[in-house]
mmCIF file of C-alpha atoms in Angstrom:
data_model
loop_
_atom_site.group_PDB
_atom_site.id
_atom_site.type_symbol
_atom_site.label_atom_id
_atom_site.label_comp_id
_atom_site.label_asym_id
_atom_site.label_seq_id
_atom_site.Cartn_x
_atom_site.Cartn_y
_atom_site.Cartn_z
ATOM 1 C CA UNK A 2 0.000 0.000 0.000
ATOM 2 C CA UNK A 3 0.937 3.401 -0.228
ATOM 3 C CA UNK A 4 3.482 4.301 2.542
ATOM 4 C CA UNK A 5 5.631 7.078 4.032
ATOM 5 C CA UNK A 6 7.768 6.053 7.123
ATOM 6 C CA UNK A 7 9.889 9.161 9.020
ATOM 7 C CA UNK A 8 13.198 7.812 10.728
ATOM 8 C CA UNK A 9 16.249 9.652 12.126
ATOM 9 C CA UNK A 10 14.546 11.663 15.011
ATOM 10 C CA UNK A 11 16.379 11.801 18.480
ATOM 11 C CA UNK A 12 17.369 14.633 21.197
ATOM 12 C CA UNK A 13 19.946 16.447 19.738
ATOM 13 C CA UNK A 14 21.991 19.417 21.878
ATOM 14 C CA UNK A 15 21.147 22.821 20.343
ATOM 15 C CA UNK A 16 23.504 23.556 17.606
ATOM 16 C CA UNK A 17 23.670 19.961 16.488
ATOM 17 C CA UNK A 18 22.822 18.113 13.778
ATOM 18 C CA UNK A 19 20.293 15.123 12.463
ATOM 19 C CA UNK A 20 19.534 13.779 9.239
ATOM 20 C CA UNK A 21 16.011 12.554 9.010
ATOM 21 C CA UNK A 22 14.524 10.027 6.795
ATOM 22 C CA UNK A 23 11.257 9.418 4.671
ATOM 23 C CA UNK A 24 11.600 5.893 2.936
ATOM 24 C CA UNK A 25 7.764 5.571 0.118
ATOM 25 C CA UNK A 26 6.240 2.561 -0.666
ATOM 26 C CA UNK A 27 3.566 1.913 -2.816
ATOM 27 C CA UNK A 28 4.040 4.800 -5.293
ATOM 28 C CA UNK A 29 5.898 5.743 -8.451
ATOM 29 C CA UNK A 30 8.353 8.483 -5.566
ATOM 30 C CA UNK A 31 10.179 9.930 -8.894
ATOM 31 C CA UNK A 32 6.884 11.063 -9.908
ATOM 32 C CA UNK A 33 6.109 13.336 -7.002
ATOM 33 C CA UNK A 34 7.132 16.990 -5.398
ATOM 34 C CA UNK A 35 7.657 15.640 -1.536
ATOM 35 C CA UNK A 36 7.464 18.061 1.454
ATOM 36 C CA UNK A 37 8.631 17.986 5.078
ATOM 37 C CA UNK A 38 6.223 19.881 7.102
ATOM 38 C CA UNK A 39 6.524 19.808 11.411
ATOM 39 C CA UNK A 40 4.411 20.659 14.086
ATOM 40 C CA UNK A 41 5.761 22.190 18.204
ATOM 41 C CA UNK A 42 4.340 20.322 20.733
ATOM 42 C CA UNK A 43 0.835 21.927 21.531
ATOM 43 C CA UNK A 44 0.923 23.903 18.012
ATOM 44 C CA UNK A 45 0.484 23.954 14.502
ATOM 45 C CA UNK A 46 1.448 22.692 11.559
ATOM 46 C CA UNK A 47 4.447 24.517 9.711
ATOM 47 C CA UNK A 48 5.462 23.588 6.532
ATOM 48 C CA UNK A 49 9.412 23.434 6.586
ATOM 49 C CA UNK A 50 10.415 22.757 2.662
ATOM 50 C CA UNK A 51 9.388 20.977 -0.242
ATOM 51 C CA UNK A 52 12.159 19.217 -3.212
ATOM 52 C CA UNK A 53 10.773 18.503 -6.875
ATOM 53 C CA UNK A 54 10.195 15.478 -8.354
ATOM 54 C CA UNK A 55 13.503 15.377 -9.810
ATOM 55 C CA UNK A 56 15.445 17.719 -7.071
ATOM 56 C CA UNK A 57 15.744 20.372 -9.584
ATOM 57 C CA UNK A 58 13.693 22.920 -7.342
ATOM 58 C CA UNK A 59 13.569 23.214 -3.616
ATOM 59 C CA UNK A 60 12.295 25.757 -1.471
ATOM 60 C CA UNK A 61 12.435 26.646 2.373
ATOM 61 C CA UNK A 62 10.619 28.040 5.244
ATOM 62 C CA UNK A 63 12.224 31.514 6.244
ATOM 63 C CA UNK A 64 12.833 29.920 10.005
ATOM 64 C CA UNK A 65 14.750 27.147 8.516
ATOM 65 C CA UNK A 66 16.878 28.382 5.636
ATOM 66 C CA UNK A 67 20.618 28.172 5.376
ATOM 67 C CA UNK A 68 20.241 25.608 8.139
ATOM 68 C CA UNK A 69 18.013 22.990 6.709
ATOM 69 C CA UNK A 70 18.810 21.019 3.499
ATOM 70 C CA UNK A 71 16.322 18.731 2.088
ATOM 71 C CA UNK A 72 17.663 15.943 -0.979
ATOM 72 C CA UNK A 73 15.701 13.096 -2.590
ATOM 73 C CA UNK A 74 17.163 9.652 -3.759
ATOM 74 C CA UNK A 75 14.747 8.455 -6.376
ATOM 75 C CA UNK A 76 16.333 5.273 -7.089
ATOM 76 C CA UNK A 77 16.232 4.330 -3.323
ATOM 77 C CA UNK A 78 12.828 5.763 -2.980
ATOM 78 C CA UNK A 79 13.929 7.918 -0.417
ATOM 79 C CA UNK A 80 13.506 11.890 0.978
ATOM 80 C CA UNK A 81 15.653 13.318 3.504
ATOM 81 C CA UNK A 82 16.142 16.526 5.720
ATOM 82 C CA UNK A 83 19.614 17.582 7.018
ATOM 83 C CA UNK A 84 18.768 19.535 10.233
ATOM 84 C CA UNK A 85 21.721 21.918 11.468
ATOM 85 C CA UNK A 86 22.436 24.221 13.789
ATOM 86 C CA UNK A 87 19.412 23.237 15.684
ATOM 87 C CA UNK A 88 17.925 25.452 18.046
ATOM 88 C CA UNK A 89 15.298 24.509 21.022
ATOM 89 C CA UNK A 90 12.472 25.962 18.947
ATOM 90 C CA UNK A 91 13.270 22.861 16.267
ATOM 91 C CA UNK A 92 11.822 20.615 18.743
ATOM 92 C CA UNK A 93 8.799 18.958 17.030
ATOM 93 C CA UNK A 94 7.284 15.879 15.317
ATOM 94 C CA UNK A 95 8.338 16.284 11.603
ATOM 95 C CA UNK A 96 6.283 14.695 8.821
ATOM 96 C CA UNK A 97 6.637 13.626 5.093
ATOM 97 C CA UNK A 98 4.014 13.747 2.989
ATOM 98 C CA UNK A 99 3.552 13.259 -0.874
ATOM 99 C CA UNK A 100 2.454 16.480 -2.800
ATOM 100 C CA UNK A 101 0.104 15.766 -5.823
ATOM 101 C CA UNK A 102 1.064 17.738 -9.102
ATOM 102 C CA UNK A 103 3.121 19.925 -6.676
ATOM 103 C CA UNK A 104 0.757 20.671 -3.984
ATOM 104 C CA UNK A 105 -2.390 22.147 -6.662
ATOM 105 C CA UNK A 106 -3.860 18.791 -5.414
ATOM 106 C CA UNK A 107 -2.986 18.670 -1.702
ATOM 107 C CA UNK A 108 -0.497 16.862 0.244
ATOM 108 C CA UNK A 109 -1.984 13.836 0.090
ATOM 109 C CA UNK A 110 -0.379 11.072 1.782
ATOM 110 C CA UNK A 111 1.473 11.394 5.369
ATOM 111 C CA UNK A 112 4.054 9.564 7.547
ATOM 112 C CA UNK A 113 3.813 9.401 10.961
ATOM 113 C CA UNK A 114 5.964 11.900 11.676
ATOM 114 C CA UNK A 115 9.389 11.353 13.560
ATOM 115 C CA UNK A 116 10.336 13.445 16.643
ATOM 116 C CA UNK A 117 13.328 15.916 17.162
ATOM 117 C CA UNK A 118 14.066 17.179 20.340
ATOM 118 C CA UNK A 119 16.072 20.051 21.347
ATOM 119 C CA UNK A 120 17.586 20.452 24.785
ATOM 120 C CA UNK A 121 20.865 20.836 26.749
ATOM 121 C CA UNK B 30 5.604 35.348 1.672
ATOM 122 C CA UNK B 31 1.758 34.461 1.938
ATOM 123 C CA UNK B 32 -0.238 34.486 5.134
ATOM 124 C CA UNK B 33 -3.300 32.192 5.752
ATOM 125 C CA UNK B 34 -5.729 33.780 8.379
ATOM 126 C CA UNK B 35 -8.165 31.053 9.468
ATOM 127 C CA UNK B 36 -11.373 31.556 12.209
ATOM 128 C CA UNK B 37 -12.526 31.422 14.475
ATOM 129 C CA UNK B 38 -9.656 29.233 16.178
ATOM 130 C CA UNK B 39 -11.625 27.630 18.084
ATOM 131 C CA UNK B 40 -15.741 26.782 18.234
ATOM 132 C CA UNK B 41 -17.802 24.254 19.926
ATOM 133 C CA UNK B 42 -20.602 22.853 18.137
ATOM 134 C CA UNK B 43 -22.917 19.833 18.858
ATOM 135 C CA UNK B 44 -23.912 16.391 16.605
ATOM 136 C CA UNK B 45 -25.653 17.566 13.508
ATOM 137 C CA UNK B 46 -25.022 21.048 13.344
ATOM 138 C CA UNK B 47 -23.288 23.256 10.435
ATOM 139 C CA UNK B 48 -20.326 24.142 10.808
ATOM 140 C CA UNK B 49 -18.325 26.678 8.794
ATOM 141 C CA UNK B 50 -14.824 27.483 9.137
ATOM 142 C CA UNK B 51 -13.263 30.502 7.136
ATOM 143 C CA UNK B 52 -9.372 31.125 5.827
ATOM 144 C CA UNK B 53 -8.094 34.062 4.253
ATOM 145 C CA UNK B 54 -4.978 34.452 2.110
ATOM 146 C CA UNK B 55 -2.949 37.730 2.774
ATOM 147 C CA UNK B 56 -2.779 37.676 -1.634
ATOM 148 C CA UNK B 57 -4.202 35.766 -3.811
ATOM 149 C CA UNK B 58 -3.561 32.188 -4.688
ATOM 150 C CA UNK B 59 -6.116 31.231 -7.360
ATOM 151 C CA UNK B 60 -7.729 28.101 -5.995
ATOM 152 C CA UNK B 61 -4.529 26.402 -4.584
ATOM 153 C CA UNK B 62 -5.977 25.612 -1.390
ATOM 154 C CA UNK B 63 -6.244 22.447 0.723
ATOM 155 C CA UNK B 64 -8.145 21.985 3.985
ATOM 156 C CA UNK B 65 -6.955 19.107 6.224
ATOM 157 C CA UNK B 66 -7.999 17.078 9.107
ATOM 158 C CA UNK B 67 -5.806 16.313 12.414
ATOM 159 C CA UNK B 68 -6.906 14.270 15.419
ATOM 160 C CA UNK B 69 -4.683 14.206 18.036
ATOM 161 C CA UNK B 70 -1.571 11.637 17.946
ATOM 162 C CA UNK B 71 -2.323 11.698 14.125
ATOM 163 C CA UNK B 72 -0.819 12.854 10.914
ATOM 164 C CA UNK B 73 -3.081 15.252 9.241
ATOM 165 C CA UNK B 74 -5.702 13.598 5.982
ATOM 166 C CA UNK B 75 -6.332 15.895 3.547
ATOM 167 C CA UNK B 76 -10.069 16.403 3.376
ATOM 168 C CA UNK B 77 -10.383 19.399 0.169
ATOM 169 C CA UNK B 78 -7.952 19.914 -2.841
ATOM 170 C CA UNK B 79 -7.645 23.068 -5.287
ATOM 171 C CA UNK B 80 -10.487 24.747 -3.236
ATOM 172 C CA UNK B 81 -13.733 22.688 -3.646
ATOM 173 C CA UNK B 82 -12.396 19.159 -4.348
ATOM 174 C CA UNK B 83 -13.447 16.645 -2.075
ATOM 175 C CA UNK B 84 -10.228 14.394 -1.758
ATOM 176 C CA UNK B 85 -11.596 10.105 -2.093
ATOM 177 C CA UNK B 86 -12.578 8.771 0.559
ATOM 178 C CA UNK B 87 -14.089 11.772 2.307
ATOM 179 C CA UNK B 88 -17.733 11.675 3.353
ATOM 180 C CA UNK B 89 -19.713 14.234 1.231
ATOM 181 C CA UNK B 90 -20.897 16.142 4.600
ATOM 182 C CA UNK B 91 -17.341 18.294 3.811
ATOM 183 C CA UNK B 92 -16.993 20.748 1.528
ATOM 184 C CA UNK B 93 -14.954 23.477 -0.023
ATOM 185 C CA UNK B 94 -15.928 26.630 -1.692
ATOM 186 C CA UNK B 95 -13.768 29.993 -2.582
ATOM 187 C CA UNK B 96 -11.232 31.307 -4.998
ATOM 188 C CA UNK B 97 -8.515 33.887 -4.873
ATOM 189 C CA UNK B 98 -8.186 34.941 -1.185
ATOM 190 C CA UNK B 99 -11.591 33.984 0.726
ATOM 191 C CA UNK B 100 -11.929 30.187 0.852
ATOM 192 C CA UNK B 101 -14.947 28.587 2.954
ATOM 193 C CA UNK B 102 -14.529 24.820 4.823
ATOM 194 C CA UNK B 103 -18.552 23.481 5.951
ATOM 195 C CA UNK B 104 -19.295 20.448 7.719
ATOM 196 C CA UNK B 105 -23.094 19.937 7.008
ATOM 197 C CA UNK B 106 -23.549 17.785 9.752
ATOM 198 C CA UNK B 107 -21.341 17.140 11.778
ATOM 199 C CA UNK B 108 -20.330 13.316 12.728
ATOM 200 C CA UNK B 109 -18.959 12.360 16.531
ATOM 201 C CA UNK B 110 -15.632 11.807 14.779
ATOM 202 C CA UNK B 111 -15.480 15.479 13.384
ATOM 203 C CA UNK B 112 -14.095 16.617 16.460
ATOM 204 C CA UNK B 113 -10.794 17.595 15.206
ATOM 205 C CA UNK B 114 -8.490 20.700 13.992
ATOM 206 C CA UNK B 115 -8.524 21.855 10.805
ATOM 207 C CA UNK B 116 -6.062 23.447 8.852
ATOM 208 C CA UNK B 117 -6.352 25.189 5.468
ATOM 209 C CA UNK B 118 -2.457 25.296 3.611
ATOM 210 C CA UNK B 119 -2.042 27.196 0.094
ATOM 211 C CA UNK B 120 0.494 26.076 -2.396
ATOM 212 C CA UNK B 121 0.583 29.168 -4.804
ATOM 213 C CA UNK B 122 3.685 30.329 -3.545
ATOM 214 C CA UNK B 123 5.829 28.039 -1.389
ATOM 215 C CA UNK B 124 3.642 26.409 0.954
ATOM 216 C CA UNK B 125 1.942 27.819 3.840
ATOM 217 C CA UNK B 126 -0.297 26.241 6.759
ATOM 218 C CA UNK B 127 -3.343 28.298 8.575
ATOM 219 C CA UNK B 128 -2.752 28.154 12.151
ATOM 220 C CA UNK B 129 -5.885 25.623 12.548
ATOM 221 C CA UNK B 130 -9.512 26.000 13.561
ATOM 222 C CA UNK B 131 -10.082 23.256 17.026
ATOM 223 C CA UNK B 132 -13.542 21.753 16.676
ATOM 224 C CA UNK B 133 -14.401 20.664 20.062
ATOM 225 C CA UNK B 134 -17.744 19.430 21.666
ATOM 226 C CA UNK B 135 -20.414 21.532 22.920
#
């Protein structure tokens, strides 16, 4: 079936680094924009940054760029976020989720998110 | 970058009423707007696509309506297992998430 599964999360001291992973199932992943989008504990969702199908365009939240990197390995079906520089106000559950044509048809499918903790 | 202004934040309704829930883009964004569903310990399910789409799956008591910045999510009746946020995200420019509307019980 059609699958997203987050790894990588862990408490991390502030101004450290992670590398989080989004491994699809199910789904042609070469043919899909992919997105990481997190949410604090208590709060909202924020979308963090998306990569084109073929990793030709990427774009970032404001609160994230120059520290955040997000990459795609289509041949291992595969979506990844470098995290660095991390600051307590990273700390939250971060999802995956599969955009459809490039988010003009929602983000449509969701991993479970994986959690990244912040703290001294 | 664009701003998505949902209300109310919050509202409590009972079983079987209407429910409306209202987001505003700070420009406009065409119809590139989503509405999704969150439950708590859950990833979000998209409910809405490109305004007024109802995404499969999704009982026909949702709906979308709107275009350019004034976009409209109704629940005609709502179900037990409505109780939820809700979060309206545009994808004109970048992406961007409302800050969610909590649909509790009255």
């Amino acid at each position: 079936q059609v699958q997203l599964v987050e790894s990588g999360g862990g408490l991390v001291k502030p101004g450290g680094s992670l590398r989080l992973s989004c491994a699809a199932s199910g789904f042609i992943f070469s043919d899909y924009y992919m997105s990481w989008i997190r949410q604090a504990p208590g709060k909202g969702l924020e979308w963090v940054s998306y990569i084109s199908s073929s990793s030709g365009y990427t774009n970032y939240a404001d609160s994230v760029k120059g520290r955040f990197t997000i990459s795609r390995d289509n041949a291992k079906n595969s979506l990844y976020l470098q995290v660095n520089s991390l600051r307590a106000e990273d700390t939250a559950v971060y999802y995956c989720a599969r955009e459809n044509s490039g988010s003009y048809y929602g983000m449509d499918v969701w991993g479970q998110g994986t959690t990244v903790t912040v703290s001294s | 970058d664009i701003q998505m202004t949902q209300s109310p934040s919050s509202l409590s309704a009972s079983v079987g009423d209407r429910v409306t829930i209202t987001c505003r883009a700070s420009q406009t964004i065409n119809n590139y707007l989503n509405w999704y569903q969150q439950k708590p310990g859950e990833a979000p399910k998209l409910l809405i696509y490109a305004a007024s789409s109802l995404q499969s799956g999704v009982p026909s008591r949702f709906s979308g309506s709107g275009s350019g910045t004034d976009f409209t999510l109704t629940i005609s009746s709502l179900q037990p297992e409505d109780f939820a946020t809700y979060y309206c995200q545009q994808g004109f420019s970048a992406r961007t998430f409302g800050q969610g509307t909590k649909v509790e019980i009255k």
